[in-house]
Tab-separated table of C-alpha atoms and ligand atoms in Angstrom:
chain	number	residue	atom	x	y	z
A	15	UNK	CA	0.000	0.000	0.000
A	16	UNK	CA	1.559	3.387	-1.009
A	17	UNK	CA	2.453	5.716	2.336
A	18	UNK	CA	-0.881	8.485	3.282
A	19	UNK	CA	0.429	11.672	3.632
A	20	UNK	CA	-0.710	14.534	5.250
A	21	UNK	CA	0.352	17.828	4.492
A	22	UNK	CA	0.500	21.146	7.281
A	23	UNK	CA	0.123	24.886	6.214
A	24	UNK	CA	-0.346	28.006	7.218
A	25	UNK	CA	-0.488	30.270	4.215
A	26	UNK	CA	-1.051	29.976	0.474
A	27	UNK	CA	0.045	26.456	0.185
A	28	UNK	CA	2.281	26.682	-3.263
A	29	UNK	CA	4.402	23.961	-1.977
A	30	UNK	CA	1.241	21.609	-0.587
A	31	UNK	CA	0.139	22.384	-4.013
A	32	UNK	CA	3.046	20.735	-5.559
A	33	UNK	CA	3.110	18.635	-3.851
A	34	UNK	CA	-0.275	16.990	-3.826
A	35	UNK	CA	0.129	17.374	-7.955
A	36	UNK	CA	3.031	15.497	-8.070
A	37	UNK	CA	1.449	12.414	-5.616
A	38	UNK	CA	-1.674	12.742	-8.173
A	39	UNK	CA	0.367	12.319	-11.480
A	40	UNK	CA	2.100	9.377	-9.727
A	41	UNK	CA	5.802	10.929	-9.744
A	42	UNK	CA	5.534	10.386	-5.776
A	43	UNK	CA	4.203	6.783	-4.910
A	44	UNK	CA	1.728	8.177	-2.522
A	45	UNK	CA	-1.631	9.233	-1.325
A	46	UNK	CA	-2.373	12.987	-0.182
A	47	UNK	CA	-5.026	12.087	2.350
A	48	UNK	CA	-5.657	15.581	4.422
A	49	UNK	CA	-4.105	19.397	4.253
A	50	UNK	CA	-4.876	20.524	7.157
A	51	UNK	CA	-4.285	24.604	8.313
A	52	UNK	CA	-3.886	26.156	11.794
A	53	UNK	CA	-5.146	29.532	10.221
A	54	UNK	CA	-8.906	28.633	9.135
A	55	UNK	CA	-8.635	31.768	6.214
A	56	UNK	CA	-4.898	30.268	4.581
A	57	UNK	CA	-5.762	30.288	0.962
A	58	UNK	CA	-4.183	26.801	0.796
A	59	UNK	CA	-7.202	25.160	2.152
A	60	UNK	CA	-9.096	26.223	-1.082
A	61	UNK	CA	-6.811	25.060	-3.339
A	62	UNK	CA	-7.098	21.501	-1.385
A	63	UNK	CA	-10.557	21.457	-1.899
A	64	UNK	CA	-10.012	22.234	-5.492
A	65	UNK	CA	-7.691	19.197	-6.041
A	66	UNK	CA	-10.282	16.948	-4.657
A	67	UNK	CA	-7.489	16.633	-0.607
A	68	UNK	CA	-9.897	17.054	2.310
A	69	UNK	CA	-9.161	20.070	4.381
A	70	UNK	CA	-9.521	20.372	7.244
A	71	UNK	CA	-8.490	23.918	9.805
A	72	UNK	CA	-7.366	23.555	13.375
A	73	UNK	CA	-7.748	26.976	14.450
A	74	UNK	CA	-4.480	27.063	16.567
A	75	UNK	CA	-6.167	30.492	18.438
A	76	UNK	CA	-8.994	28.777	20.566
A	77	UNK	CA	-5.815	26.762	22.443
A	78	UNK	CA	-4.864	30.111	24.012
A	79	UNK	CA	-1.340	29.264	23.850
A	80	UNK	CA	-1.664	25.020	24.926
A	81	UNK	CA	0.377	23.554	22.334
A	82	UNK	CA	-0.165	20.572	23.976
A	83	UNK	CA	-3.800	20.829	23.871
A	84	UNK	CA	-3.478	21.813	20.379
A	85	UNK	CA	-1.074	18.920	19.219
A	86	UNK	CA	-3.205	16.206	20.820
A	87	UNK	CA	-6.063	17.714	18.852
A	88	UNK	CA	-3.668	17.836	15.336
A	89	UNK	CA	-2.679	14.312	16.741
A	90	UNK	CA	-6.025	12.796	16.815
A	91	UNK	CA	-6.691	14.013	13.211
A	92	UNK	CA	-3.526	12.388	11.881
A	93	UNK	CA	-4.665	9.115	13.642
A	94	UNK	CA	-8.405	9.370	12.087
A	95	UNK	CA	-6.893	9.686	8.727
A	96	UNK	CA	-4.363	6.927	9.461
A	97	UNK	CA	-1.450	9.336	7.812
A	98	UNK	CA	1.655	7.372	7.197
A	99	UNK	CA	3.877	10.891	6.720
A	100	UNK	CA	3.628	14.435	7.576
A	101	UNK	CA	4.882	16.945	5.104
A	102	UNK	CA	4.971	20.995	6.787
A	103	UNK	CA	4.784	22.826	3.818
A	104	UNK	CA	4.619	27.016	5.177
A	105	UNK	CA	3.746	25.482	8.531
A	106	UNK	CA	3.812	28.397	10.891
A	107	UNK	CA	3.495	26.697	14.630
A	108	UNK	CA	6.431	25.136	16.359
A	109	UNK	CA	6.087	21.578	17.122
A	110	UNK	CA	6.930	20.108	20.871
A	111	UNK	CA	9.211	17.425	21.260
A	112	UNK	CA	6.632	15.497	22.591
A	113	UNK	CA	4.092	16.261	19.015
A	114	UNK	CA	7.218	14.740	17.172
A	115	UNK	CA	8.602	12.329	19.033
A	116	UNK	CA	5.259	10.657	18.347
A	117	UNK	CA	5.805	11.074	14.657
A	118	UNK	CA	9.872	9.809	14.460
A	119	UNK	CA	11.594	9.538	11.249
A	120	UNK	CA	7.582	10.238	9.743
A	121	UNK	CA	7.405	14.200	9.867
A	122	UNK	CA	9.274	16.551	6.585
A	123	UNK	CA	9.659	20.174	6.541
A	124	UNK	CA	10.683	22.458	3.445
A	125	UNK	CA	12.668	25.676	5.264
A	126	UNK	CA	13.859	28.602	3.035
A	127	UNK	CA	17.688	28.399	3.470
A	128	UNK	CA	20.512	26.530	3.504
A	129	UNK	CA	20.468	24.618	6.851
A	130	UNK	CA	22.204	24.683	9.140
A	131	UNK	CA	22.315	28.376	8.204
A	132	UNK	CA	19.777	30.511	9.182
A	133	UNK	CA	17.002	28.398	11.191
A	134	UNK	CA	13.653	30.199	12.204
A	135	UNK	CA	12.558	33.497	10.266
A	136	UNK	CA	13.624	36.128	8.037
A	137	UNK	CA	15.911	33.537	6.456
A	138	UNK	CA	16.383	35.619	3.185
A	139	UNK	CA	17.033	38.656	4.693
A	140	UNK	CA	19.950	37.119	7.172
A	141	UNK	CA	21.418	35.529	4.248
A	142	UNK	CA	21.649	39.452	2.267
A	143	UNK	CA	22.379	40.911	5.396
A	144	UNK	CA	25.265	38.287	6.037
A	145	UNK	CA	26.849	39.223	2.732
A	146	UNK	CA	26.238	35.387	1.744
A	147	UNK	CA	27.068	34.957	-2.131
A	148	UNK	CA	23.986	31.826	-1.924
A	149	UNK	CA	20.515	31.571	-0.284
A	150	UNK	CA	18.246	28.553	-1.029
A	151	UNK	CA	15.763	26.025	0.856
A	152	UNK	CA	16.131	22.682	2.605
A	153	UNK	CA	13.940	19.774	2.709
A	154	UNK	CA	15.027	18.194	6.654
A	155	UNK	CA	13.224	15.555	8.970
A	156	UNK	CA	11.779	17.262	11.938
A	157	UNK	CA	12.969	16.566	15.797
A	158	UNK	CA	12.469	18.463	18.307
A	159	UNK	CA	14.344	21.427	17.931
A	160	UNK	CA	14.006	24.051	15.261
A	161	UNK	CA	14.543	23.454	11.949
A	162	UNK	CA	17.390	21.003	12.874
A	163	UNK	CA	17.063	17.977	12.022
A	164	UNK	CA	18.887	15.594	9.162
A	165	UNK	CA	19.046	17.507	5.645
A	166	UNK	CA	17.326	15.430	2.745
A	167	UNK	CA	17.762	17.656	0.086
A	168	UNK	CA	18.971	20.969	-0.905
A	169	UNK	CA	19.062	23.611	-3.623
A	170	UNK	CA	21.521	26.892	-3.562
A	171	UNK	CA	20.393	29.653	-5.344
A	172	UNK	CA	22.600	32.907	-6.261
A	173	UNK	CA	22.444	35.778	-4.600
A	174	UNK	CA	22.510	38.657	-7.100
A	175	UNK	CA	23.471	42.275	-6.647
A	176	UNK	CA	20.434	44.339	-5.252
A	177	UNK	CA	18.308	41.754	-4.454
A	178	UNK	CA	15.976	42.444	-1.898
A	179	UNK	CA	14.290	39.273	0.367
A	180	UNK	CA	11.317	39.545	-1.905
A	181	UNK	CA	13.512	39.191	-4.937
A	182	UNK	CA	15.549	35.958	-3.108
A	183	UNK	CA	11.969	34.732	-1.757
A	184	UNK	CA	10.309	34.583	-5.183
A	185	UNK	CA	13.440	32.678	-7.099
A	186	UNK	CA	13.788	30.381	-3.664
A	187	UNK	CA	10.036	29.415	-3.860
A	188	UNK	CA	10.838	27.919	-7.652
A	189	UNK	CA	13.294	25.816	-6.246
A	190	UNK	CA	10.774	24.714	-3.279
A	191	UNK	CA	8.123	23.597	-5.502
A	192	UNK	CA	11.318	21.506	-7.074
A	193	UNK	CA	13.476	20.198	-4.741
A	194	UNK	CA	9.956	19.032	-2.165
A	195	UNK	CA	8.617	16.492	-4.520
A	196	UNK	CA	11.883	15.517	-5.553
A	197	UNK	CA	12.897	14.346	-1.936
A	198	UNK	CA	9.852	13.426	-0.890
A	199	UNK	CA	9.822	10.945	-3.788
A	200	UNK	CA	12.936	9.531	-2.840
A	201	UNK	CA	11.735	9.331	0.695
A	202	UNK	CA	8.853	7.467	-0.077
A	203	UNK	CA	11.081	5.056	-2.197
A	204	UNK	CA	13.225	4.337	0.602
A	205	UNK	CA	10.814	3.933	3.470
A	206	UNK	CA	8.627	1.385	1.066
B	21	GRF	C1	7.917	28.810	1.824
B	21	GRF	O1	8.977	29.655	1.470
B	21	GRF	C2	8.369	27.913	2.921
B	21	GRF	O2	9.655	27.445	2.775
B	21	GRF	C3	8.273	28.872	4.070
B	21	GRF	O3	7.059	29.555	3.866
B	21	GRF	C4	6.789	29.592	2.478
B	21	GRF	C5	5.453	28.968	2.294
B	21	GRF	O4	4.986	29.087	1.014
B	21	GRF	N1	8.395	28.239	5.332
B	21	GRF	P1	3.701	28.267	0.541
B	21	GRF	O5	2.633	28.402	1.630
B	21	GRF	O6	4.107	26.855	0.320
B	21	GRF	O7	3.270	28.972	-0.708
């Protein structure tokens, strides 16, 4: 049986997108079961619906801060749909150890730099600011701590003269909606 996948967002979802295109075409041997959203209005959630993926919004705001609360409730969901792998695709929330210690060698994250570089936000920014000659994105298996875990993939992507972190952002994002399905593929492939 080909791995169920479940993929998190926050936002517009151009990488969920991808990736639930490329798992529909059959260039990734698996199912996209559920995108689910912690922010009931990301646009993402629509464009789910339009590719036929249930989805389904955990408003992370009624928690009032719990994360556990609100990972036992993401938790549950993933159990219901029986999901195999998690992909964070624009996934805003921190995880707890404890939300992915559950999910061990199961739970992907695409992250717009080149890890170890740069971990949390304004990655693009850091890298201009740093005088870095190369940005890009990194597809890594989540632990525990942030945006650390073992690097699956990676794409560099040249800084040019002038560019602002809207500039780096928008070229980045091309390579995303590349490099994701590509390791996720080979992920798949190797945890048959
Ligand atoms: C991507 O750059 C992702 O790496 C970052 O947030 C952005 C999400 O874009 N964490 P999208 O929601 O997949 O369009």
């Amino acid at each position: 049986m080909t791995p169920r996948v479940a993929i998190l967002i926050s936002g517009g979802g151009s990488n969920m997108v991808t990736l639930v295109k490329a798992m529909q075409s059959g260039e990734i041997d698996a199912t996209p079961l559920v995108v689910i959203s912690n922010v009931a209005t990301a646009g993402g959630l629509r464009k789910a619906r339009e590719l036929e993926v249930q989805p389904i919004s955990i408003d992370h705001r009624p928690y009032k801060g719990d994360r556990a609360a609100f990972e036992a409730d993401l938790h549950d969901y993933l159990l219901k749909f029986e999901v195999d792998i998690i992909c964070l695709a624009g996934f805003m929330r921190i995880l707890t150890p404890e939300f992915t210690n559950k999910w061990d060698g199961k739970v992907l994250n695409i992250h717009p730099s080149l890890l170890p570089k740069y971990k949390g936000l304004n990655t693009h920014q850091r890298a201009i600011d740093a005088g870095d000659t190369h940005g890009g994105c990194s597809v890594h298996l989540v632990t525990g701590a942030l945006d650390d875990g073992p690097v699956l993939g990676q794409t560099a992507v040249p800084i040019l003269p002038n560019d602002t972190a809207d500039d780096l952002a928008a070229r980045v994002l091309i390579e995303e909606h590349k490099l994701y399905p590509k390791v996720l593929a080979k992920f798949v492939k190797s945890h048959g």
